[in-house]
Amino acid sequence: MLIAPSFLSCDFSKLGEELVRMDKAKADLIHLDVMDGHFVPNITFGAPVIKWARPYTKLPFDVHLMISEPHRYIKDFADAGADIITFHVECDSDINKTLDLIESYNIKSGLVIKPNTPASAVFPYIDRLYMVLVMTVEPGFGGQSFMADMLPKVAEIKEYAKSIGKEILVEADGGINGETIGACAKAGIDICVSGTGVFKAEDAAKAISELKEIK
Ligand code: DX5
Ligand code: ZN
């Protein structure tokens, strides 16, 4: 199980130090939540902030786009240093064209499903994805409660991928902490995003190692 602290919960007045802190705490990736105030009712940051953040760590940047028209901004996020770009299957962009764009920059791609979206929504694209991100809260804000009833989607996704001879990573995002990560591990999740659970912990290294130990 890999742990991806969500940058959204960091102290933005010391963004660089916060990334160095996560690096030292042995995070596996950094999850970056981009929100446009349209696809979700909140605005966070865009490509320029990711570009400023990029020099502070070599950890992969896992960029989660909660924006209505991701295809318009893929180049910006590629230039900013994204390693993985995930966007929502519920967005207004053409999914295959957006995946083409991400691939054209040699960046790993993923599709995200909101709680009310069935796992089957990503099946038509699964052969070309690196990852599927299953939201375990309604996207928009950190610090919400984990929705355990999303977990059966993980097996559905893995089974479908297997049936077409494809290996896929499944990431879960929202409300993951020491109390909820055990269920994620049992469900077969590969990467867990944790914002509040890691950034707001007194000792991030301890929080990450504890999260990884829970089976
Ligand atoms: C929610 C974001 C999450 C969120 C996770 O829209 O996609 O990544 O920041 O934060 P916690 O772990 O606090 O739920
Ligand atoms: Zn996210």
Coordinates of C-alpha atoms and ligand atoms in Angstrom, one line a residue:
M1 CA 0.0 0.0 0.0
L2 CA 1.4 3.4 -1.0
I3 CA 0.5 6.6 0.8
A4 CA -0.1 9.9 -1.0
P5 CA -0.5 12.9 1.3
S6 CA -2.9 15.4 -0.1
F7 CA -1.2 18.8 -0.6
L8 CA -4.5 20.5 0.0
S9 CA -4.1 20.0 3.8
C10 CA -0.6 21.5 3.9
D11 CA 0.3 24.9 5.3
F12 CA 0.5 26.9 2.1
S13 CA 2.6 29.7 3.8
K14 CA 5.5 27.2 3.8
L15 CA 4.7 25.0 0.8
G16 CA 8.3 24.1 0.1
E17 CA 9.0 23.0 3.7
E18 CA 5.8 21.0 3.8
L19 CA 6.9 19.0 0.8
V20 CA 10.3 18.4 2.3
R21 CA 8.6 17.3 5.5
M22 CA 6.5 14.7 3.5
D23 CA 9.6 13.5 1.7
K24 CA 11.4 12.9 5.0
A25 CA 8.2 11.3 6.4
K26 CA 8.5 8.7 3.6
A27 CA 5.4 9.6 1.6
D28 CA 5.3 7.6 -1.7
L29 CA 3.6 10.3 -3.8
I30 CA 2.2 13.8 -3.4
H31 CA -1.5 14.1 -4.3
L32 CA -2.4 17.5 -5.6
D33 CA -6.1 18.5 -5.7
V34 CA -7.0 21.0 -8.4
M35 CA -10.5 22.5 -8.1
D36 CA -12.1 25.0 -10.4
G37 CA -15.2 26.2 -8.5
H38 CA -17.3 24.8 -11.2
F39 CA -16.9 21.1 -11.3
V40 CA -16.8 21.2 -7.6
P41 CA -18.0 24.0 -5.2
N42 CA -14.4 25.0 -4.1
I43 CA -11.4 26.6 -5.7
T44 CA -7.9 25.5 -4.8
F45 CA -4.8 26.0 -6.9
G46 CA -3.7 25.5 -10.5
A47 CA -0.6 24.7 -12.6
P48 CA 1.6 27.7 -11.4
V49 CA 1.5 26.5 -7.8
I50 CA 2.4 23.0 -8.8
K51 CA 5.3 24.4 -10.8
W52 CA 6.6 26.3 -7.7
A53 CA 6.2 23.2 -5.6
R54 CA 8.0 20.9 -8.1
P55 CA 11.6 21.6 -7.1
Y56 CA 11.1 20.8 -3.4
T57 CA 10.8 17.0 -3.8
K58 CA 11.5 14.2 -6.3
L59 CA 8.3 12.3 -5.2
P60 CA 5.9 11.7 -8.0
F61 CA 3.2 14.4 -8.4
D62 CA -0.2 12.7 -8.6
V63 CA -2.4 15.5 -9.9
H64 CA -6.2 15.1 -9.3
L65 CA -8.1 17.4 -11.6
M66 CA -11.6 18.3 -10.3
I67 CA -12.3 20.7 -13.2
S68 CA -15.0 20.7 -15.9
E69 CA -12.8 20.9 -19.0
P70 CA -9.5 19.1 -18.2
H71 CA -8.4 18.8 -21.9
R72 CA -7.9 22.6 -21.9
Y73 CA -5.2 22.5 -19.2
I74 CA -3.3 19.2 -19.7
K75 CA -0.3 21.0 -21.3
D76 CA -0.1 23.4 -18.3
F77 CA 0.0 20.5 -15.8
A78 CA 2.5 18.6 -17.9
D79 CA 4.7 21.6 -18.0
A80 CA 4.3 22.1 -14.3
G81 CA 5.8 18.7 -13.6
A82 CA 2.9 16.3 -13.1
D83 CA 3.8 12.6 -13.2
I84 CA 0.3 11.2 -13.0
I85 CA -2.8 13.1 -14.1
T86 CA -6.3 11.9 -13.1
F87 CA -9.5 13.6 -14.2
H88 CA -13.2 12.8 -13.7
V89 CA -15.1 10.5 -16.0
E90 CA -18.1 12.9 -15.2
C91 CA -16.3 15.9 -16.7
D92 CA -17.3 17.8 -19.9
S93 CA -14.2 17.0 -22.0
D94 CA -14.0 14.1 -24.5
I95 CA -12.4 11.3 -22.4
N96 CA -10.4 9.6 -25.1
K97 CA -9.1 12.9 -26.5
T98 CA -8.0 14.0 -23.0
L99 CA -6.3 10.7 -22.5
D100 CA -4.6 11.1 -25.9
L101 CA -3.3 14.5 -24.7
I102 CA -2.0 13.1 -21.4
E103 CA -0.2 10.3 -23.2
S104 CA 1.3 12.7 -25.7
Y105 CA 3.3 14.2 -22.8
N106 CA 4.4 10.7 -21.5
I107 CA 2.4 11.2 -18.3
K108 CA 0.5 8.4 -16.6
S109 CA -3.2 8.8 -16.7
G110 CA -6.2 7.9 -14.6
L111 CA -9.9 8.4 -14.4
V112 CA -11.7 9.3 -11.2
I113 CA -15.3 8.3 -10.2
K114 CA -17.5 10.3 -7.8
P115 CA -19.5 8.4 -5.2
N116 CA -22.6 8.3 -7.3
T117 CA -20.8 7.0 -10.4
P118 CA -20.7 3.2 -10.9
A119 CA -17.4 1.5 -11.4
S120 CA -18.5 0.4 -14.9
A121 CA -18.2 4.1 -16.1
V122 CA -14.5 3.6 -16.5
F123 CA -14.6 0.2 -18.2
P124 CA -14.6 1.5 -21.8
Y125 CA -11.2 3.3 -21.1
I126 CA -9.6 0.9 -18.7
D127 CA -7.2 -0.7 -21.2
R128 CA -5.4 2.7 -21.5
L129 CA -5.3 3.7 -17.9
Y130 CA -2.6 3.5 -15.3
M131 CA -5.0 4.0 -12.5
V132 CA -8.6 4.4 -11.4
L133 CA -9.3 6.7 -8.5
V134 CA -12.3 5.9 -6.4
M135 CA -13.6 8.8 -4.4
T136 CA -14.5 7.8 -0.9
V137 CA -16.0 11.3 -0.2
E138 CA -17.9 13.8 -2.4
P139 CA -15.0 15.7 -4.1
G140 CA -14.5 19.3 -3.1
F141 CA -13.2 19.4 0.4
G142 CA -10.7 17.8 2.7
G143 CA -11.6 16.6 6.1
Q144 CA -14.9 14.7 5.2
S145 CA -16.1 11.3 6.5
F146 CA -15.0 8.1 4.7
M147 CA -17.8 6.3 2.7
A148 CA -17.1 2.6 3.2
D149 CA -19.8 1.7 0.8
M150 CA -17.6 2.8 -2.1
L151 CA -15.1 -0.1 -1.5
P152 CA -16.9 -2.8 -3.5
K153 CA -16.0 -0.7 -6.6
V154 CA -12.4 -1.8 -6.1
A155 CA -13.0 -5.5 -6.8
E156 CA -15.3 -4.6 -9.7
I157 CA -12.6 -2.5 -11.3
K158 CA -9.8 -5.1 -10.7
E159 CA -12.0 -8.0 -11.9
Y160 CA -13.0 -6.2 -15.1
A161 CA -9.3 -5.2 -15.8
K162 CA -8.2 -8.8 -15.2
S163 CA -10.9 -10.0 -17.6
I164 CA -9.3 -8.0 -20.4
G165 CA -5.7 -9.0 -19.3
K166 CA -4.8 -5.6 -17.9
E167 CA -3.2 -4.7 -14.5
I168 CA -4.5 -1.5 -13.0
L169 CA -3.8 0.4 -9.9
V170 CA -6.7 1.6 -7.8
E171 CA -6.4 4.7 -5.6
A172 CA -8.9 5.8 -2.9
D173 CA -9.3 9.4 -1.9
G174 CA -11.2 11.0 1.0
G175 CA -11.5 10.4 4.7
I176 CA -8.6 8.0 5.0
N177 CA -6.9 7.7 8.4
G178 CA -5.9 5.1 10.9
E179 CA -9.5 4.1 11.5
T180 CA -10.5 3.7 7.8
I181 CA -7.4 2.5 6.1
G182 CA -7.8 -1.2 7.3
A183 CA -10.9 -1.5 5.1
C184 CA -9.1 0.0 2.2
A185 CA -6.2 -2.5 2.5
K186 CA -8.7 -5.4 2.7
A187 CA -10.5 -4.1 -0.4
G188 CA -7.2 -4.3 -2.3
I189 CA -6.5 -0.6 -2.8
D190 CA -3.0 0.2 -4.0
I191 CA -2.7 3.9 -3.2
C192 CA -4.4 5.7 -0.3
V193 CA -4.6 9.5 -0.4
S194 CA -4.6 11.1 3.1
G195 CA -4.8 14.8 3.7
T196 CA -5.8 15.6 7.2
G197 CA -4.6 12.2 8.4
V198 CA -1.0 12.9 7.5
F199 CA -0.5 16.7 7.2
K200 CA -2.3 17.5 10.4
A201 CA -0.8 14.6 12.4
E202 CA 1.8 15.8 15.0
D203 CA 4.4 13.4 13.6
A204 CA 3.8 12.8 9.8
A205 CA 6.5 10.0 9.6
K206 CA 4.7 8.1 12.4
A207 CA 1.3 8.7 10.8
I208 CA 2.5 7.4 7.4
S209 CA 4.3 4.3 8.9
E210 CA 1.2 3.5 11.0
L211 CA -1.0 3.8 7.9
K212 CA 1.2 1.4 6.0
E213 CA 1.3 -1.2 8.8
I214 CA -2.5 -1.5 9.1
K215 CA -3.7 -4.6 7.3
Ligands
DX5_1 C1 -11.3 15.8 -1.9 C2 -9.9 15.7 -2.3 C3 -9.1 14.8 -1.4 C4 -9.0 15.4 0.0 C5 -8.5 14.4 1.0 O1 -12.0 16.4 -3.0 O2 -9.8 15.0 -3.6 O3 -7.8 14.5 -1.9 O4 -8.1 16.5 0.0 O5 -8.4 14.9 2.2 P1 -8.8 14.1 3.5 O6 -7.8 13.0 3.6 O7 -8.7 15.1 4.6 O8 -10.2 13.6 3.3
ZN2 ZN -7.9 14.2 -4.4

